[in-house]
CSV table of C-alpha atoms in Angstrom, one decimal:
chain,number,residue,atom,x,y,z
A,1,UNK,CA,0.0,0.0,0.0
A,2,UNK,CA,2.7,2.7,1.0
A,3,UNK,CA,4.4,1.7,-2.3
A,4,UNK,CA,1.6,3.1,-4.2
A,5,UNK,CA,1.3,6.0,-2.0
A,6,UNK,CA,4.4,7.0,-3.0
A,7,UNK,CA,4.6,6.6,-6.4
A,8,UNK,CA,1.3,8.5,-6.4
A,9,UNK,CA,3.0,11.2,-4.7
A,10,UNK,CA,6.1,11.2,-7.0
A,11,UNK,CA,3.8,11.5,-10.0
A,12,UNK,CA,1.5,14.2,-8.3
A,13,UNK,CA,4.6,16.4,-7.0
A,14,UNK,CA,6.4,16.1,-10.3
A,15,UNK,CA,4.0,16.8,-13.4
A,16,UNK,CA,5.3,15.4,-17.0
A,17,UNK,CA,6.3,19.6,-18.3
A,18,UNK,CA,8.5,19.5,-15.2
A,19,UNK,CA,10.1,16.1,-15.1
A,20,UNK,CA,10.7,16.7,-19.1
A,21,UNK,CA,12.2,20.8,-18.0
A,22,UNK,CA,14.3,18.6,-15.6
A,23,UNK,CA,15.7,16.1,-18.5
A,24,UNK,CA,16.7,19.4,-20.3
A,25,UNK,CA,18.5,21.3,-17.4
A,26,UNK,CA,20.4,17.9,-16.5
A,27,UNK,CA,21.6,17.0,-20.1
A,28,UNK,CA,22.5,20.9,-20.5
A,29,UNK,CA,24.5,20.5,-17.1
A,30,UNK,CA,26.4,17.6,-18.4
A,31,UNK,CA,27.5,19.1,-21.7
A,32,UNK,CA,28.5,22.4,-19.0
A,33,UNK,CA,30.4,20.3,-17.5
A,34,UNK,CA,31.8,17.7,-20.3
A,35,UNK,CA,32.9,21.5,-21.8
A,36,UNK,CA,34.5,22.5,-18.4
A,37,UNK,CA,36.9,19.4,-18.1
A,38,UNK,CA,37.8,19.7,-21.9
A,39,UNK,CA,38.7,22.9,-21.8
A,40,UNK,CA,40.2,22.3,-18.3
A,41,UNK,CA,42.9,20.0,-20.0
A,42,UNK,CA,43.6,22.3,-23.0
A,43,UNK,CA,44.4,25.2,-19.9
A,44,UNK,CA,46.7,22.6,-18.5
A,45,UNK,CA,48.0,21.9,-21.5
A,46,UNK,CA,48.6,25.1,-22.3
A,47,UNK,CA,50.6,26.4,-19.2
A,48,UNK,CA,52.8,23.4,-19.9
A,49,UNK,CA,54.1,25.2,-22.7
A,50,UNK,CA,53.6,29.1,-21.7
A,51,UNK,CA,56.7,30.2,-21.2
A,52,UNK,CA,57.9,33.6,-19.2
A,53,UNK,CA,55.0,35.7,-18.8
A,54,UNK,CA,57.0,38.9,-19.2
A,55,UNK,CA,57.9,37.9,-22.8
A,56,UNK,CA,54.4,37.4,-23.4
A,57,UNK,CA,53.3,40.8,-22.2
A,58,UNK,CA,56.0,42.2,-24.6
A,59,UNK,CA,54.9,40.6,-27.6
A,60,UNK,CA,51.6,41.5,-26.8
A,61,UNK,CA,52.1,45.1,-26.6
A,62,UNK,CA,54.4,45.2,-29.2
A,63,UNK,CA,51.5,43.5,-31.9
A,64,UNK,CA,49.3,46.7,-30.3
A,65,UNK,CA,51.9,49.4,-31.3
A,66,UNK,CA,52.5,48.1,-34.8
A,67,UNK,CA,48.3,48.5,-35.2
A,68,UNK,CA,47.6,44.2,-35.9
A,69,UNK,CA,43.8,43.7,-34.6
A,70,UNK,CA,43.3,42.3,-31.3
A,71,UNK,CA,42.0,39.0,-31.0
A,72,UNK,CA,41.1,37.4,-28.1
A,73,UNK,CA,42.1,33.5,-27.2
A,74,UNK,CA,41.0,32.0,-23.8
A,75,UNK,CA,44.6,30.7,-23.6
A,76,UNK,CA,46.9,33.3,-24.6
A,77,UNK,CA,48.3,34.8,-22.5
A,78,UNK,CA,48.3,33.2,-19.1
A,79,UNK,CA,48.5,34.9,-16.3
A,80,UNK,CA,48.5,33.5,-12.9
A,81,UNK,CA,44.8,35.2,-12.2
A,82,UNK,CA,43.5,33.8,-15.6
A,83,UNK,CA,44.7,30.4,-14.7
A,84,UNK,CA,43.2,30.3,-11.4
A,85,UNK,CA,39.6,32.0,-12.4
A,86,UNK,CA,36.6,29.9,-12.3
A,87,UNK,CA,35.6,27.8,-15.2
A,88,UNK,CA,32.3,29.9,-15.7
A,89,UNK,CA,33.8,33.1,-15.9
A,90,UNK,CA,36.8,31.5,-18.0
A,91,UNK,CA,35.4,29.7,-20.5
A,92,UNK,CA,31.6,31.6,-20.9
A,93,UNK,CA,31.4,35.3,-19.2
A,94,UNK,CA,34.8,36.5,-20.0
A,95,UNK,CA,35.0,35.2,-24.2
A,96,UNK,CA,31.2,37.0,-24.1
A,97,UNK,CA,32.5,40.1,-22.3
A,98,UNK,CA,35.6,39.7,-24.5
A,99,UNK,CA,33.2,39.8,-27.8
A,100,UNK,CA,30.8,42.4,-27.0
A,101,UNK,CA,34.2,45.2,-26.2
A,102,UNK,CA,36.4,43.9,-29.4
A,103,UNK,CA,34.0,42.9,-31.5
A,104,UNK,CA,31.2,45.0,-31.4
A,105,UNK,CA,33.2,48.0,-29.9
A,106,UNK,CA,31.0,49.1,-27.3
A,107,UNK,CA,33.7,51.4,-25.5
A,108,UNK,CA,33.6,53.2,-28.9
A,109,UNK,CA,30.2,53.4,-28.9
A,110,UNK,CA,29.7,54.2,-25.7
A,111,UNK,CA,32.8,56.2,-24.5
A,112,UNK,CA,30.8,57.5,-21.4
A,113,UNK,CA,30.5,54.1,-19.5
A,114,UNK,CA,32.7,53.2,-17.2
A,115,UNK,CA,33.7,50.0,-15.3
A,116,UNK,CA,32.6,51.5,-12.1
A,117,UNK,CA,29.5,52.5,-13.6
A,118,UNK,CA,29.5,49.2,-14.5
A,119,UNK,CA,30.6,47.6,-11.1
A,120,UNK,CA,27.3,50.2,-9.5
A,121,UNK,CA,25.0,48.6,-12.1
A,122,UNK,CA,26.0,45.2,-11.1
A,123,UNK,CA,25.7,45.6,-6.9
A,124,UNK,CA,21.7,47.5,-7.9
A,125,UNK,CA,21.2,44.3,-9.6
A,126,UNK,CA,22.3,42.5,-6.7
A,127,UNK,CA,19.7,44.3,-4.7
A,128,UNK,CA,17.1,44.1,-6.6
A,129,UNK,CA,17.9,40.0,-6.8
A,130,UNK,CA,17.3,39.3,-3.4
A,131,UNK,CA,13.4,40.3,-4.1
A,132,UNK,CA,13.3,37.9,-6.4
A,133,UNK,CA,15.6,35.0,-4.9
A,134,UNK,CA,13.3,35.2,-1.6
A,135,UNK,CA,10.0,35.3,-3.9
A,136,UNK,CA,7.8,31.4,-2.6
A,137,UNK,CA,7.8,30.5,-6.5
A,138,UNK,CA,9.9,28.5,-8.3
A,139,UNK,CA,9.6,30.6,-11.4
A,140,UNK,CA,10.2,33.6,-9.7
A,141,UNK,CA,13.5,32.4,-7.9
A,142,UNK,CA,14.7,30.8,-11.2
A,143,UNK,CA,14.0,34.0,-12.8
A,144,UNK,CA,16.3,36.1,-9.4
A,145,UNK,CA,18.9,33.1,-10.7
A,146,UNK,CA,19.2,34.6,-14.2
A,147,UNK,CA,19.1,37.6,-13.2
A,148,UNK,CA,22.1,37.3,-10.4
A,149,UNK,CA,23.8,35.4,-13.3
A,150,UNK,CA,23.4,38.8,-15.4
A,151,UNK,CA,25.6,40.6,-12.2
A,152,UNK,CA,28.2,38.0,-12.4
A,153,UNK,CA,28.4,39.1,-16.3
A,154,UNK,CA,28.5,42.5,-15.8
A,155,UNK,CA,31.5,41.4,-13.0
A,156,UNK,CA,33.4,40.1,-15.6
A,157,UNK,CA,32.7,42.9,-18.0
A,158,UNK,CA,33.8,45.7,-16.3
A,159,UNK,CA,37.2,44.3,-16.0
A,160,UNK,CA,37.2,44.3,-20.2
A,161,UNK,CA,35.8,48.0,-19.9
A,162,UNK,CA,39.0,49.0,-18.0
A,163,UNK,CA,41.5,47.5,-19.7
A,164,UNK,CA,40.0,48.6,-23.0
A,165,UNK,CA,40.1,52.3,-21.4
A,166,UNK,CA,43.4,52.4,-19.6
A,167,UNK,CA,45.2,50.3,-22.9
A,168,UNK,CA,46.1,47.2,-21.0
A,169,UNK,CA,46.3,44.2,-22.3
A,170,UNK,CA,47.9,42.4,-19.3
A,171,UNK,CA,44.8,40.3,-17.3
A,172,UNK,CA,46.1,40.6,-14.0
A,173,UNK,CA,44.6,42.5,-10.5
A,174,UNK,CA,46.0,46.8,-9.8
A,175,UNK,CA,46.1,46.1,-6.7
A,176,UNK,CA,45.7,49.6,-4.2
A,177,UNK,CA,43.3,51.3,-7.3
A,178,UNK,CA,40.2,52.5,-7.0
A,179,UNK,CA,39.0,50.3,-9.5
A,180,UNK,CA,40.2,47.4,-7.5
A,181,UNK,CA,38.6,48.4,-4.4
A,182,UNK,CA,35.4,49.3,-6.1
A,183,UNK,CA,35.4,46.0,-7.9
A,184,UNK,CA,36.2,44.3,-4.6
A,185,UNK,CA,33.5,46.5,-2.7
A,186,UNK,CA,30.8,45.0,-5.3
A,187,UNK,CA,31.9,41.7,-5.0
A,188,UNK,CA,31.3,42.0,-1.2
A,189,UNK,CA,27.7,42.9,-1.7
A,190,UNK,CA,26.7,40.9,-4.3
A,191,UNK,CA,27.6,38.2,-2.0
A,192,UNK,CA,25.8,39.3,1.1
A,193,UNK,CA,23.3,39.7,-0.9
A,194,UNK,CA,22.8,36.2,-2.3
A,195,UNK,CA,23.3,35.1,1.4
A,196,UNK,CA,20.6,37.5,2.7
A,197,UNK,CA,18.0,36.1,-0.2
A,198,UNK,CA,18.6,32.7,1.2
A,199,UNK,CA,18.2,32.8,4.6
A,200,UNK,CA,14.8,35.2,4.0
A,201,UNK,CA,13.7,32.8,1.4
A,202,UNK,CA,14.4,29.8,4.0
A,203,UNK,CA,13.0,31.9,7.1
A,204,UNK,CA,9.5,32.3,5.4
A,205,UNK,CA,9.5,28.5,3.6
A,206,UNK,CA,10.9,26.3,6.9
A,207,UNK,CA,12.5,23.3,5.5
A,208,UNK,CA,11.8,20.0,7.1
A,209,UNK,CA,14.2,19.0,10.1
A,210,UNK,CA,15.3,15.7,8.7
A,211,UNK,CA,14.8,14.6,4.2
A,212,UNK,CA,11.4,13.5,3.0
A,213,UNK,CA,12.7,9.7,3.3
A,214,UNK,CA,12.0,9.9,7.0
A,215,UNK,CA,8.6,11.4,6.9
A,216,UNK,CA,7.7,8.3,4.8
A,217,UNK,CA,9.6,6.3,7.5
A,218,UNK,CA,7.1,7.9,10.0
A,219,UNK,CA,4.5,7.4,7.9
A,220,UNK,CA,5.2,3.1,7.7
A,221,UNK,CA,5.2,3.3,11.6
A,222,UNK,CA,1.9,5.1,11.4
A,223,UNK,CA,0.7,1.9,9.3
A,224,UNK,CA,1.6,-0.8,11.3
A,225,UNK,CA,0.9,0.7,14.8
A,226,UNK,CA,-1.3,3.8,14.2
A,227,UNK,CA,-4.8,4.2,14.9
A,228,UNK,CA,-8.0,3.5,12.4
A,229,UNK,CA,-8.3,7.5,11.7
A,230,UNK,CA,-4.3,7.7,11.1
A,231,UNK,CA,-4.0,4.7,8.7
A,232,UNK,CA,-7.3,6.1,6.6
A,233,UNK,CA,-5.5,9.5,6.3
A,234,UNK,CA,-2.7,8.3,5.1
A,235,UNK,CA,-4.0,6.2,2.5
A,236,UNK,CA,-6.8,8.8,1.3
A,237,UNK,CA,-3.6,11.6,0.7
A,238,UNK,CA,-2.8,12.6,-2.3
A,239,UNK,CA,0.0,14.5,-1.5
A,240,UNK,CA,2.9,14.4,1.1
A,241,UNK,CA,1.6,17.9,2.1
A,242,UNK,CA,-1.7,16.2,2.7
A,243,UNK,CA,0.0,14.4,5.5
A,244,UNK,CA,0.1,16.5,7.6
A,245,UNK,CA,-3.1,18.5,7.2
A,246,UNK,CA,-5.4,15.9,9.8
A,247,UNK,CA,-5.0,17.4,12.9
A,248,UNK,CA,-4.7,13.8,15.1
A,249,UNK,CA,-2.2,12.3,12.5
A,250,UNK,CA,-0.2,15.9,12.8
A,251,UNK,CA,-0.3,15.8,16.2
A,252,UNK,CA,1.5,12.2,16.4
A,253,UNK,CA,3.8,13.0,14.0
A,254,UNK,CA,5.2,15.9,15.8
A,255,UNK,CA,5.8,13.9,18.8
A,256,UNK,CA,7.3,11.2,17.2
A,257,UNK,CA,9.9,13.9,15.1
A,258,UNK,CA,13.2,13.9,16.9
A,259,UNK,CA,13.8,16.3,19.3
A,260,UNK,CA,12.4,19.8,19.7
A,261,UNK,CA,12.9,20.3,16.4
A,262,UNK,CA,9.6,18.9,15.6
A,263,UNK,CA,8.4,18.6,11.6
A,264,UNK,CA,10.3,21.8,10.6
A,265,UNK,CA,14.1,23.3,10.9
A,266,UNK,CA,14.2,25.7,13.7
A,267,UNK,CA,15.1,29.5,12.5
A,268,UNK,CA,18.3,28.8,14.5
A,269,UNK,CA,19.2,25.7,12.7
A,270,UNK,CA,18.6,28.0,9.4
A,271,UNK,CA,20.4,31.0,10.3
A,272,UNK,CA,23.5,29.0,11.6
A,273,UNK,CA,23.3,27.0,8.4
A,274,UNK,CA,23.2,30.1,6.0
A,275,UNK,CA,25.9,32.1,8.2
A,276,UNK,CA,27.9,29.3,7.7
A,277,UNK,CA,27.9,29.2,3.9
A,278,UNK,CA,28.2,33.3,4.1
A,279,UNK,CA,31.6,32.8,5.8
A,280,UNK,CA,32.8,30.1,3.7
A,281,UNK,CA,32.2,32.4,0.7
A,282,UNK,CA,34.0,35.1,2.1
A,283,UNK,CA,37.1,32.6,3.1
A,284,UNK,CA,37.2,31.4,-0.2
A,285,UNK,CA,37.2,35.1,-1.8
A,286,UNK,CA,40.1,36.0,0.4
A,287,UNK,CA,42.1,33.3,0.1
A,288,UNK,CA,41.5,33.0,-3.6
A,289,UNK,CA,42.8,37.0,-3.8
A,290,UNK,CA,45.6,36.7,-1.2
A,291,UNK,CA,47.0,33.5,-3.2
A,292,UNK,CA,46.4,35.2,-7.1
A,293,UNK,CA,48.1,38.0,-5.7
A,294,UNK,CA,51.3,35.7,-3.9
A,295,UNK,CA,51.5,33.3,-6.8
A,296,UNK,CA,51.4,36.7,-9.1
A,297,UNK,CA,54.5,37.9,-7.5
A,298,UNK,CA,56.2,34.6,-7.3
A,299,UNK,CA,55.6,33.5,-11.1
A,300,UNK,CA,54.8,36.6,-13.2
A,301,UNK,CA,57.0,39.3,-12.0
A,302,UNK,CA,60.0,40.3,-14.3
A,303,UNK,CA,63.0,38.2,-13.6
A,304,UNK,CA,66.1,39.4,-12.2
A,305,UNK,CA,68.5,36.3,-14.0
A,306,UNK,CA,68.0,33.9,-16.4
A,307,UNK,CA,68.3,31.3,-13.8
A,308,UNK,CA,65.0,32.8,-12.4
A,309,UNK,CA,63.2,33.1,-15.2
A,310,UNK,CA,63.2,29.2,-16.1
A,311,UNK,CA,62.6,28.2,-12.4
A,312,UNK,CA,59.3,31.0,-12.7
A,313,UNK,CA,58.6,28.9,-15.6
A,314,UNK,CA,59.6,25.6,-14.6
A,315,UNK,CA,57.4,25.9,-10.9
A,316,UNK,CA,54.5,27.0,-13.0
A,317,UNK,CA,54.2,24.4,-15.6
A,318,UNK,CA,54.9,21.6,-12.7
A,319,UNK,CA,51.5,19.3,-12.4
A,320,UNK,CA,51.4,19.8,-8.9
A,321,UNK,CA,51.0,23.8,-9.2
A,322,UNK,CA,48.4,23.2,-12.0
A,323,UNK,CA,46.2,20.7,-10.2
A,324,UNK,CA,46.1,23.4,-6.7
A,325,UNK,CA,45.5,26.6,-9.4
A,326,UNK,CA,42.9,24.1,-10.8
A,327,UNK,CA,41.3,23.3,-7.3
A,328,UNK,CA,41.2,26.7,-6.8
A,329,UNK,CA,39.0,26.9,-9.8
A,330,UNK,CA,36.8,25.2,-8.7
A,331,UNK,CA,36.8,26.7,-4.7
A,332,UNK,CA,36.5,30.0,-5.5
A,333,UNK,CA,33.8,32.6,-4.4
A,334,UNK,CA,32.5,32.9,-8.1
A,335,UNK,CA,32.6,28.9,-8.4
A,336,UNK,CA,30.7,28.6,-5.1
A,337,UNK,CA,28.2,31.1,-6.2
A,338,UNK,CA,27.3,29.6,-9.3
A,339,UNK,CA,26.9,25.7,-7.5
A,340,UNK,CA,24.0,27.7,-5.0
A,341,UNK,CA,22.8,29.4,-7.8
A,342,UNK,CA,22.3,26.4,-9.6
A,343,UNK,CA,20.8,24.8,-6.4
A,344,UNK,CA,18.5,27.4,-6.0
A,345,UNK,CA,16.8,27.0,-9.7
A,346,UNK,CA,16.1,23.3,-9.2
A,347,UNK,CA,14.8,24.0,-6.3
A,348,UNK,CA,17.0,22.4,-3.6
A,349,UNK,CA,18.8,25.5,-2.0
A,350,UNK,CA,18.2,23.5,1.7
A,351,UNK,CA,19.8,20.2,0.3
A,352,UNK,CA,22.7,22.3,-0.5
A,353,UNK,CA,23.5,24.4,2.6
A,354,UNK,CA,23.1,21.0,4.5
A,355,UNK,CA,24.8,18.9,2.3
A,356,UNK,CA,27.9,21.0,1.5
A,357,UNK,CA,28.9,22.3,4.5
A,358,UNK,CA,31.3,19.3,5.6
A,359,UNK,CA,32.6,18.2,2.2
A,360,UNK,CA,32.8,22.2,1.4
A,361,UNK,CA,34.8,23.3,4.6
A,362,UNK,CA,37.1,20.1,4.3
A,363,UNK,CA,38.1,20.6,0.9
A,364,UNK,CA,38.7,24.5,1.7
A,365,UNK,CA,40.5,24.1,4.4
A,366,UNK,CA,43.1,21.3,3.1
A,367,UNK,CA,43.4,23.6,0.1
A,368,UNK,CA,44.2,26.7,1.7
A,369,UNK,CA,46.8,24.9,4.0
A,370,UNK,CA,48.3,22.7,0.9
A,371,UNK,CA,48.5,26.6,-0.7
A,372,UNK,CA,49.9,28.2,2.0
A,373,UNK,CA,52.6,25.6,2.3
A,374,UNK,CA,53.8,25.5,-1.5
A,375,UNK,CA,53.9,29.5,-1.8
A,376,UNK,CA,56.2,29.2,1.0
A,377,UNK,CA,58.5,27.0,-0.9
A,378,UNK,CA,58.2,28.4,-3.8
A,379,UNK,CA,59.2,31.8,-2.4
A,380,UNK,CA,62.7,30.0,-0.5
A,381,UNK,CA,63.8,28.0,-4.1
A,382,UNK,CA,63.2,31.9,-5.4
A,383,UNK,CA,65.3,33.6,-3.0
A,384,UNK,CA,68.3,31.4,-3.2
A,385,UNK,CA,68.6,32.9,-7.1
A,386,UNK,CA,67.4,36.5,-6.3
């Protein structure tokens, strides 16, 4: 009997337009991700045989002074911040963003925009998302999704605005600008602000305390010891909502939940969970800045020998740096934003605060140490040549 119910339930909760919508998003996510690891092993590839990154600013700027047309290649050049940005923002915003300024000129169309116009444009979007990330539908939220995905466009683009104003070819982070502080100052708040949308959105839909498997397990107990009224309410439901809408059978279930939790997580339990993730996206921002800007001194400053030069290159091209600059790919603020993001438009934001915290800290953590540890080695082979 409670196999039917289920399957019932499944077929009720999950209409064909939705489970066919699903089939879409989850073969789309698969070629995202087939993409990602391809391109992945062309980068790795690629750094292999980069070279000194100083030569490769110089040829670069020397193809701009003798007036050849720039053309943009998602592997040339390198820089230590290119090789260490997220996949998205690699491989889909920034070729885009890249496309829209070279292409279609739109800093000589539109002289008058600036990136920190564009960086303000992006944090009011931000703002305006958390209306829509907190909204109770689905359609809504997924529509807050594309929108926040917009701002992490514009985030990309207002670095190809600056460059494309100030002449620079070279991808890498001014650090003490006002650009960088602006830029940094947006990234701050479109961060809280995905955070914020969450934990309102969670606040005003209480997930359950423990997964839907053990509502059903609560349910079988129902069956085989509840009463008359408990066992006819179950059957006659049509939904798991439905469950808990007879008062008696509500009642027992509460009591039987475990702890004080009862059927829903406590605003605590949310909060804490949500807080959580907020720091472990702020970790990961600084620690993904702090190392781009270490491993940016280490490996792409100008070198005083030629003896330094070819252990720059020979320390960057190593697989070991390649597989932490990869893992930092993949941990980084704009990676972990994308993985809620995508959480949130299939609906399973709860599963993913839960779910990731351990695994998500862990790997962090060990990465961030691992880091720490080869910068420091790197920076002792360096000084014995300096």
């Amino acid at each position: 009997m409670m196999l039917k119910i289920k399957k019932f339930n499944l077929k009720r909760r999950l209409p064909t337009c939705y489970l066919l919508s699903s089939k879409v998003i989850l073969s789309l996510a698969i070629i995202l991700s087939v993409y990602f690891i391809v391109m992945d092993i062309k980068l790795f590839n690629a750094v292999k045989n980069r070279g000194p990154f100083s030569s490769l600013k110089f040829k670069k700027n020397s193809s701009i002074l003798s007036g050849k047309t720039h053309k943009y290649s998602m592997f040339w050049p390198l820089p230590v911040k290119k090789i260490m940005m997220a996949e998205a923002t690699h491989f889909v915003r920034s070729p885009i963003a890249e496309f829209i300024e070279y292409a279609l000129g739109f800093s000589y169309l539109f002289p008058f925009i600036s990136a920190n116009f564009i960086s303000i444009t992006h944090c009011i979007l931000s703002l305006v998302t958390i209306k829509f990330l907190m909204h109770n539908s689905l359609f809504w939220r997924q529509i807050g999704v594309g929108i926040f995905q917009f701002r992490n466009f514009l985030d990309s683009f207002d670095g190809v605005i600056f460059r494309a104003h100030a002449n620079k070819t070279s991808y890498t982070s001014h650090y003490g600008s006002l650009g960088y502080y602006v830029d940094a100052a947006s990234d701050v708040f479109g961060g809280v602000c995905l955070v914020a949308s969450i934990a309102l959105y969670l606040l005003k839909n209480r997930p359950p305390s423990k997964n839907l498997t053990r509502c059903f397990r609560l349910a079988d107990d129902l069956l085989e010891s509840g009463t008359n009224v408990e066992k006819s309410a179950l059957t006659r439901s049509s939904s798991s909502d439905d469950l808990f809408k007879h008062s008696s059978l509500n009642s027992n279930l509460r009591n039987k939940a475990s702890g004080k939790e009862g059927i829903h997580a406590t605003k605590i339990t949310i909060l804490t969970s949500v807080a959580f993730l907020g720091i472990r996206i702020a970790v990961s921002a600084f620690f993904w800045d702090r190392n781009v800007h270490i491993y940016q001194d280490l490996l792409d400053s100008p070198a005083v020998s030629e003896i330094h030069q070819k252990l720059q290159v020979k320390i960057l091209s190593s697989t070991f740096t390649l597989i932490l600059m990869i893992m930092w790919r993949i941990m980084c603020a704009l990676s972990l934003q994308d993985m809620i993001l995508t959480a949130i438009f299939l609906d399973k934001t709860w599963e993913f605060v839960v779910k990731s915290q351990v695994i998500g800290w862990t790997v962090l953590i060990f990465l961030i140490i691992l880091t720490e540890l080869h910068t420091a080695e790197i920076r002792s082979i360096l000084l014995q040549v300096v």
